[in-house]
Amino acid sequence: MRGGDPDAALYWMAKMIESGEDPRFIARRILICASEDVGNADPRALMIASAAFQAVELVGMPEGRIPLAQAATYVACAPKSNAAYVGIDAAILEVKKGKRRAVPNHLKDATMDKEALGHGKGYMYPHGFPGHWVPQEYMPDPKIFYEPSDEGEEKKIKERLSKWKRKT
């Protein structure tokens, strides 16, 4: 699936099915591939893989092979991006290194004792602004973890993030 060959995906899945592999294992692999290798380039891949997993649970085999095949071929043919996967691993590494950032006061819960603590002060509600975006600090000492690719839907995300950054 990762390499974009739906025929190979079907063949190797058939080999696993015929050798007695648990179809839930196959469904889990399709699910993780949809997120790890396709990601935001085609967010529908994760929904389709998740639906296939659920279908296998509901109908069992041998019919479960059909939604598995549908999901595997969709994932194989989808545009690919691992940017979210790479991004979360980079963020986890940053946390493990001990890089500490304080939550900005305007993002802290403003329900209890907010005046005394300064929580929520200066918060700008993004939906109250044009484009539902507002330039405010969300992370002190900002660092880029998510770098969208030029593939599929992620290209639109990249353009949107670029537009927002130009406004700051």
Short mmCIF file of C-alpha atoms in Angstrom, two decimals:
data_model
loop_
_atom_site.label_atom_id
_atom_site.label_comp_id
_atom_site.label_asym_id
_atom_site.label_seq_id
_atom_site.Cartn_x
_atom_site.Cartn_y
_atom_site.Cartn_z
CA MET A 1 0.00 0.00 0.00
CA ARG A 2 2.79 2.40 0.93
CA GLY A 3 4.35 2.05 -2.51
CA GLY A 4 1.14 2.78 -4.40
CA ASP A 5 0.59 -0.65 -5.96
CA PRO A 6 -3.02 -1.80 -5.43
CA ASP A 7 -2.42 -5.12 -7.22
CA ALA A 8 0.44 -6.01 -4.89
CA ALA A 9 -1.68 -4.94 -1.91
CA LEU A 10 -4.46 -7.30 -3.01
CA TYR A 11 -2.10 -10.18 -3.73
CA TRP A 12 -0.29 -9.99 -0.39
CA MET A 13 -3.58 -9.56 1.46
CA ALA A 14 -4.96 -12.65 -0.32
CA LYS A 15 -1.83 -14.54 0.70
CA MET A 16 -2.37 -13.52 4.34
CA ILE A 17 -6.07 -14.44 4.24
CA GLU A 18 -5.40 -17.83 2.67
CA SER A 19 -2.65 -18.60 5.20
CA GLY A 20 -5.08 -17.96 8.07
CA GLU A 21 -4.00 -14.50 9.22
CA ASP A 22 -6.49 -12.87 11.57
CA PRO A 23 -8.50 -10.40 9.43
CA ARG A 24 -8.44 -7.93 12.33
CA PHE A 25 -4.65 -7.85 12.06
CA ILE A 26 -4.96 -7.06 8.36
CA ALA A 27 -7.53 -4.35 9.13
CA ARG A 28 -5.22 -2.83 11.77
CA ARG A 29 -2.34 -2.69 9.28
CA ILE A 30 -4.55 -0.96 6.71
CA LEU A 31 -5.72 1.46 9.40
CA ILE A 32 -2.21 2.41 10.48
CA CYS A 33 -1.03 2.70 6.87
CA ALA A 34 -3.93 5.06 6.16
CA SER A 35 -2.72 7.34 8.93
CA GLU A 36 1.05 6.83 8.79
CA ASP A 37 1.56 6.81 5.02
CA VAL A 38 -1.45 8.67 3.59
CA GLY A 39 -2.23 11.03 6.46
CA ASN A 40 -3.66 14.41 5.61
CA ALA A 41 -2.88 14.02 1.91
CA ASP A 42 -6.23 12.17 1.86
CA PRO A 43 -7.96 12.20 5.26
CA ARG A 44 -10.75 9.98 3.87
CA ALA A 45 -8.30 7.06 3.83
CA LEU A 46 -8.43 6.83 7.63
CA MET A 47 -12.25 6.87 7.61
CA ILE A 48 -12.38 4.19 4.92
CA ALA A 49 -9.85 2.02 6.76
CA SER A 50 -11.75 2.48 10.02
CA ALA A 51 -15.02 1.54 8.32
CA ALA A 52 -13.36 -1.58 6.87
CA PHE A 53 -12.11 -2.55 10.33
CA GLN A 54 -15.63 -2.16 11.71
CA ALA A 55 -17.11 -4.09 8.78
CA VAL A 56 -14.74 -7.01 9.40
CA GLU A 57 -15.84 -7.02 13.04
CA LEU A 58 -19.52 -6.98 12.03
CA VAL A 59 -19.61 -9.43 9.12
CA GLY A 60 -16.59 -11.63 9.72
CA MET A 61 -15.06 -13.78 7.02
CA PRO A 62 -15.25 -14.63 4.21
CA GLU A 63 -17.27 -11.47 3.41
CA GLY A 64 -14.83 -9.33 5.40
CA ARG A 65 -12.34 -9.70 2.57
CA ILE A 66 -14.44 -7.29 0.47
CA PRO A 67 -14.22 -4.18 2.69
CA LEU A 68 -10.59 -5.08 3.41
CA ALA A 69 -9.88 -5.10 -0.33
CA GLN A 70 -11.74 -1.83 -0.79
CA ALA A 71 -9.74 -0.15 1.97
CA ALA A 72 -6.40 -1.61 0.89
CA THR A 73 -6.83 -0.48 -2.72
CA TYR A 74 -8.01 2.97 -1.63
CA VAL A 75 -5.00 3.42 0.63
CA ALA A 76 -2.63 2.09 -2.03
CA CYS A 77 -3.98 4.54 -4.63
CA ALA A 78 -4.23 7.57 -2.32
CA PRO A 79 -1.69 10.41 -2.36
CA LYS A 80 0.90 9.89 0.37
CA SER A 81 2.20 12.01 3.23
CA ASN A 82 3.80 11.05 6.52
CA ALA A 83 4.01 14.65 7.77
CA ALA A 84 1.68 14.15 10.76
CA TYR A 85 3.57 10.99 11.78
CA VAL A 86 6.95 12.72 11.47
CA GLY A 87 5.54 15.76 13.30
CA ILE A 88 4.26 13.89 16.35
CA ASP A 89 7.54 12.00 16.66
CA ALA A 90 9.45 15.31 16.53
CA ALA A 91 7.17 16.81 19.19
CA ILE A 92 7.56 13.74 21.42
CA LEU A 93 11.34 13.96 21.06
CA GLU A 94 11.19 17.65 22.05
CA VAL A 95 9.21 16.76 25.18
CA LYS A 96 11.57 13.89 26.05
CA LYS A 97 14.56 16.23 25.73
CA GLY A 98 13.01 18.26 28.53
CA LYS A 99 12.08 21.33 26.49
CA ARG A 100 9.46 22.98 28.67
CA ARG A 101 7.02 25.59 27.53
CA ALA A 102 4.48 27.25 29.79
CA VAL A 103 0.87 27.38 28.63
CA PRO A 104 0.15 31.05 27.82
CA ASN A 105 -2.22 32.58 30.40
CA HIS A 106 -4.78 33.54 27.77
CA LEU A 107 -5.16 29.82 26.90
CA LYS A 108 -5.60 28.61 30.47
CA ASP A 109 -9.01 27.65 31.84
CA ALA A 110 -10.83 30.85 32.67
CA THR A 111 -13.65 29.39 34.75
CA MET A 112 -12.25 29.35 38.29
CA ASP A 113 -10.55 32.33 39.96
CA LYS A 114 -9.63 33.71 36.56
CA GLU A 115 -9.15 37.30 37.77
CA ALA A 116 -6.66 36.33 40.47
CA LEU A 117 -4.71 34.00 38.22
CA GLY A 118 -4.97 35.97 34.98
CA HIS A 119 -6.31 32.93 33.16
CA GLY A 120 -8.06 33.67 29.89
CA LYS A 121 -7.07 37.35 29.92
CA GLY A 122 -6.49 38.59 26.39
CA TYR A 123 -7.84 35.46 24.73
CA MET A 124 -9.15 36.05 21.23
CA TYR A 125 -11.83 33.60 20.10
CA PRO A 126 -10.80 32.59 16.55
CA HIS A 127 -14.39 32.09 15.37
CA GLY A 128 -15.09 35.74 16.16
CA PHE A 129 -12.63 36.88 13.48
CA PRO A 130 -12.61 36.81 9.67
CA GLY A 131 -11.46 33.44 8.36
CA HIS A 132 -11.89 31.97 11.86
CA TRP A 133 -8.22 32.61 12.58
CA VAL A 134 -6.44 35.14 14.74
CA PRO A 135 -2.74 35.78 15.30
CA GLN A 136 -2.15 34.94 18.95
CA GLU A 137 0.47 32.95 20.78
CA TYR A 138 -0.36 29.28 21.21
CA MET A 139 3.12 28.02 22.05
CA PRO A 140 5.97 30.08 23.54
CA ASP A 141 9.28 29.71 21.71
CA PRO A 142 7.47 28.31 18.66
CA LYS A 143 8.89 25.41 16.70
CA ILE A 144 7.51 23.79 13.57
CA PHE A 145 6.63 20.13 14.03
CA TYR A 146 4.06 19.69 11.27
CA GLU A 147 5.34 20.41 7.77
CA PRO A 148 2.60 19.58 5.26
CA SER A 149 3.62 18.12 1.92
CA ASP A 150 2.47 19.21 -1.53
CA GLU A 151 0.42 16.02 -1.93
CA GLY A 152 -3.37 15.87 -2.14
CA GLU A 153 -5.36 17.75 0.49
CA GLU A 154 -2.20 18.55 2.41
CA LYS A 155 -1.23 21.06 -0.27
CA LYS A 156 -4.30 23.12 0.74
CA ILE A 157 -3.31 22.84 4.40
CA LYS A 158 0.21 24.04 3.54
CA GLU A 159 -1.20 27.03 1.65
CA ARG A 160 -3.56 27.90 4.53
CA LEU A 161 -0.76 27.75 7.11
CA SER A 162 1.43 29.90 4.87
CA LYS A 163 -1.37 32.47 4.52
CA TRP A 164 -1.83 32.60 8.28
CA LYS A 165 1.90 33.01 8.90
CA ARG A 166 2.01 35.96 6.51
CA LYS A 167 -0.61 37.67 8.71
CA THR A 168 1.57 37.49 11.83
#
